[in-house]
XYZ file of C-alpha atoms in Angstrom:
293
model
C -99.012 -78.901 121.042
C -100.410 -76.438 119.038
C -98.922 -74.024 117.028
C -100.792 -70.809 119.176
C -99.314 -71.966 122.426
C -95.804 -72.732 121.399
C -95.863 -69.470 119.770
C -97.664 -67.904 122.750
C -94.831 -69.793 125.246
C -92.119 -68.435 123.166
C -93.318 -64.982 123.471
C -93.526 -65.276 126.742
C -89.554 -66.147 126.758
C -88.798 -63.475 124.662
C -90.542 -60.871 126.376
C -88.136 -61.940 130.280
C -84.824 -62.093 127.503
C -85.990 -58.413 126.826
C -86.734 -57.604 129.728
C -84.060 -58.296 132.056
C -81.841 -57.017 130.005
C -83.241 -53.692 129.067
C -83.749 -53.015 133.042
C -80.061 -53.769 133.126
C -79.738 -50.960 130.438
C -81.656 -48.912 132.612
C -79.424 -49.374 135.966
C -76.281 -49.001 133.891
C -77.206 -46.186 133.058
C -78.765 -44.661 136.491
C -74.582 -46.166 137.618
C -73.265 -44.003 135.201
C -71.281 -41.262 136.068
C -70.385 -42.687 139.645
C -67.095 -43.417 138.707
C -64.326 -40.872 137.224
C -64.154 -39.540 133.721
C -61.309 -42.362 132.976
C -63.406 -44.691 133.741
C -66.738 -44.168 131.817
C -65.214 -43.484 129.091
C -64.187 -47.430 129.396
C -67.539 -48.190 128.724
C -70.680 -47.487 127.160
C -71.226 -43.958 126.542
C -74.772 -42.372 127.240
C -75.955 -42.015 124.220
C -74.823 -45.759 122.853
C -77.030 -47.090 126.203
C -79.986 -44.834 125.512
C -80.303 -46.006 122.633
C -79.834 -50.320 123.197
C -83.361 -49.746 125.942
C -85.185 -47.953 123.312
C -84.384 -50.577 121.722
C -85.716 -53.130 124.867
C -88.598 -51.159 124.065
C -89.921 -50.918 120.859
C -88.976 -54.768 121.391
C -91.347 -55.292 124.039
C -93.994 -53.317 122.372
C -93.697 -55.766 119.762
C -93.462 -58.500 121.708
C -96.420 -57.026 123.238
C -98.798 -56.631 120.391
C -97.630 -60.762 119.317
C -99.044 -62.016 122.310
C -102.724 -59.552 121.770
C -102.850 -60.915 118.593
C -102.460 -64.301 119.322
C -104.581 -65.017 122.443
C -107.670 -64.567 120.641
C -107.039 -67.404 118.701
C -105.788 -70.024 122.314
C -108.081 -72.875 121.784
C -110.222 -72.298 125.284
C -111.460 -69.430 127.618
C -109.435 -70.047 130.324
C -106.090 -69.724 127.905
C -107.802 -66.588 126.034
C -107.918 -65.061 129.351
C -104.420 -65.547 131.003
C -103.004 -65.047 128.479
C -105.344 -61.362 127.891
C -104.313 -60.854 132.313
C -100.603 -61.124 131.174
C -100.230 -58.504 128.304
C -102.016 -57.172 130.760
C -99.530 -57.141 133.182
C -97.168 -56.945 130.396
C -97.651 -53.254 130.237
C -98.009 -51.895 132.928
C -94.362 -53.136 133.254
C -93.432 -51.574 130.221
C -94.692 -47.950 131.287
C -92.438 -48.678 134.432
C -89.558 -49.229 132.772
C -90.075 -45.813 130.997
C -90.418 -44.159 133.706
C -87.309 -45.694 134.635
C -85.344 -45.162 131.932
C -86.995 -41.805 132.167
C -85.103 -41.186 135.714
C -82.501 -43.393 135.651
C -80.891 -40.496 133.314
C -81.819 -37.934 135.325
C -79.791 -39.602 137.144
C -76.980 -40.184 134.554
C -77.326 -36.849 134.316
C -76.450 -35.680 138.377
C -74.538 -38.601 138.522
C -72.071 -36.734 135.773
C -71.965 -32.714 136.451
C -71.145 -34.160 140.483
C -67.492 -36.275 139.221
C -66.838 -33.595 136.517
C -66.698 -31.354 139.952
C -64.312 -33.365 141.646
C -61.789 -34.119 138.645
C -62.253 -30.391 138.976
C -62.252 -30.110 141.957
C -58.758 -32.562 141.568
C -57.866 -30.704 138.297
C -57.974 -27.357 140.279
C -54.713 -29.168 143.172
C -51.923 -29.032 142.346
C -48.665 -31.256 142.387
C -48.159 -34.207 139.707
C -51.240 -35.862 140.296
C -53.276 -33.864 138.985
C -51.193 -32.641 136.079
C -50.859 -36.843 135.348
C -54.649 -36.258 134.866
C -55.054 -33.431 133.053
C -52.893 -34.682 130.573
C -54.196 -38.423 130.084
C -58.172 -35.906 130.509
C -56.693 -33.859 127.034
C -56.123 -37.288 125.259
C -58.788 -39.958 126.185
C -60.969 -36.385 125.849
C -59.818 -35.524 121.483
C -60.306 -38.886 121.220
C -63.998 -39.488 122.957
C -64.802 -36.164 121.028
C -63.173 -37.250 117.185
C -65.094 -40.940 118.192
C -68.872 -39.215 118.373
C -67.418 -36.243 115.725
C -67.147 -39.799 113.592
C -70.548 -42.146 115.795
C -71.808 -38.080 114.368
C -71.123 -38.378 111.471
C -72.263 -41.733 110.390
C -75.542 -41.687 112.027
C -76.380 -38.856 109.837
C -74.924 -41.021 106.703
C -77.317 -43.467 107.607
C -80.265 -40.776 108.287
C -78.736 -39.627 104.207
C -79.483 -43.738 103.833
C -82.343 -44.323 104.933
C -84.055 -40.933 103.562
C -82.835 -41.635 99.854
C -84.107 -45.158 100.247
C -87.834 -43.779 100.901
C -87.894 -41.136 97.894
C -86.974 -43.924 96.013
C -89.566 -46.252 96.915
C -92.113 -42.957 96.591
C -90.365 -43.372 93.101
C -91.036 -46.631 92.458
C -94.142 -46.146 93.750
C -95.360 -43.118 91.139
C -93.616 -45.245 88.732
C -95.909 -47.790 89.384
C -98.724 -45.777 89.500
C -98.076 -43.937 85.806
C -97.585 -47.041 84.200
C -101.660 -48.024 86.077
C -102.658 -44.839 85.051
C -101.082 -45.614 81.626
C -102.509 -48.463 80.706
C -105.708 -47.845 81.965
C -105.507 -44.786 79.364
C -104.437 -47.278 76.153
C -107.292 -49.390 76.955
C -110.352 -46.808 76.892
C -109.082 -45.752 74.413
C -108.940 -48.952 72.307
C -112.375 -48.601 73.155
C -113.303 -45.154 72.694
C -111.665 -46.589 68.842
C -114.003 -48.610 68.371
C -117.117 -46.967 69.187
C -115.889 -44.490 66.847
C -116.135 -46.879 63.730
C -118.828 -48.022 65.124
C -120.277 -44.890 64.367
C -118.405 -43.612 60.991
C -120.644 -46.986 60.326
C -123.562 -46.035 60.897
C -123.258 -42.396 59.924
C -122.524 -44.528 55.738
C -125.144 -46.507 56.780
C -127.893 -43.082 57.370
C -126.573 -40.721 55.154
C -126.878 -44.075 52.084
C -130.309 -44.105 53.284
C -130.349 -40.648 53.072
C -129.570 -40.636 49.782
C -131.854 -43.921 48.568
C -134.541 -42.623 50.635
C -134.620 -38.733 48.121
C -134.471 -40.917 45.338
C -137.705 -43.287 46.550
C -139.579 -39.983 46.481
C -138.111 -37.384 43.753
C -138.846 -41.187 41.809
C -142.604 -41.001 44.328
C -143.735 -37.572 43.389
C -142.836 -37.575 39.307
C -145.089 -41.211 39.293
C -147.480 -39.021 41.290
C -147.413 -35.767 39.366
C -147.681 -38.507 36.321
C -151.039 -40.542 37.415
C -152.730 -36.808 38.643
C -151.577 -35.227 34.965
C -153.045 -38.696 33.762
C -156.113 -38.047 35.725
C -156.853 -34.166 35.486
C -157.078 -35.107 31.480
C -158.973 -37.715 31.213
C -161.607 -36.221 33.796
C -161.431 -33.362 31.637
C -161.706 -35.444 28.386
C -164.866 -36.952 29.500
C -166.362 -33.632 31.140
C -166.146 -32.132 27.278
C -167.549 -35.490 26.250
C -170.233 -35.493 28.790
C -171.591 -31.690 27.748
C -171.160 -32.411 23.976
C -173.678 -35.892 24.620
C -176.490 -33.748 27.435
C -175.956 -30.181 24.684
C -177.202 -32.645 22.121
C -179.949 -34.604 23.956
C -180.972 -31.063 25.355
C -181.071 -29.772 21.741
C -182.472 -32.377 19.958
C -185.349 -31.426 22.879
C -185.508 -28.718 21.885
C -186.317 -29.467 18.430
C -183.302 -27.962 17.170
C -181.621 -30.487 15.121
C -179.000 -28.302 14.077
C -177.959 -27.189 17.020
C -177.425 -30.208 18.186
C -175.311 -31.454 15.351
C -173.679 -28.434 15.666
C -173.133 -28.864 19.605
C -172.336 -32.825 19.108
C -170.046 -31.102 16.008
C -168.101 -28.394 18.216
C -168.183 -29.687 21.347
C -170.015 -26.240 22.452
C -172.760 -26.475 25.836
C -175.512 -24.400 24.945
C -176.922 -23.805 28.117
C -180.331 -22.478 27.469
C -182.375 -22.955 25.727
C -186.473 -21.160 24.497
C -189.547 -23.408 25.350
C -188.916 -25.672 28.486
C -192.539 -27.835 26.808
C -190.611 -31.441 25.415
C -194.290 -32.588 23.676
C -194.937 -36.444 24.283
C -191.125 -36.876 26.730
C -192.808 -36.281 29.889
C -190.765 -34.517 31.391
C -191.453 -31.824 33.445
C -191.208 -27.849 32.829
C -187.717 -26.039 33.544
C -186.516 -29.345 34.486
C -182.315 -28.221 34.989
C -179.538 -31.103 33.251
C -176.670 -31.864 36.305
C -173.769 -32.820 34.818
C -172.761 -35.896 37.109
C -168.547 -36.847 37.893
């Protein structure tokens, strides 16, 4: 047999048992208070019966949830449809049990009220039987009150313990979250530290390159200045020599060899000469002489 089918059958069996027990508890609640107070005290108390009935209803809800999970996993469609129909029936039965429990509690309160009224009438009556009954009620009432107070104290203690366990669980979860946050922060710090190291290395490299660039610029500027000075000095010397030669040529053409000699010796360009006709040379008159740089 398939495991899912086995689980469904097991769930059905547990449902039948829980349903019958819950019905029995509800019936006991409904009949609670019909007997005398002495007989009632010997039975389970009404809060205990209500607790058992509530536990049964909770178990039935859990079984409904299990069947709801197992139904879609059944091998055939017929079984799936049957399980869904059964689940619908279980839900209606569970709702009916809740209504019966509510009505049973109302009936139990009415029964207790009627029983208390009868007991009051008996106690107010005369005779030895009334006296004995009164003493027994006082003794059992004290014992019941003490038992109920102890039960209530234990219930409060249990509630406090549950609250402390929940608080401890929350604290542990908070510690785990804090640990995770700290680990994440540590990993991020390591990443930033490596990034800072790379940035520091880059800055050092950029500073070295800046110094090298400055040195290259200064050296280049010095070399460029030297080249310019050299070219200028050479150019000035060439111009001076050219002007001297030009003056000498002009002087020789004008028939003034003394001026040409003086210009050659002193390096002075006369600029103008008297007489623009050069015989036997074939040069035009008033032809200006230009310095070719």
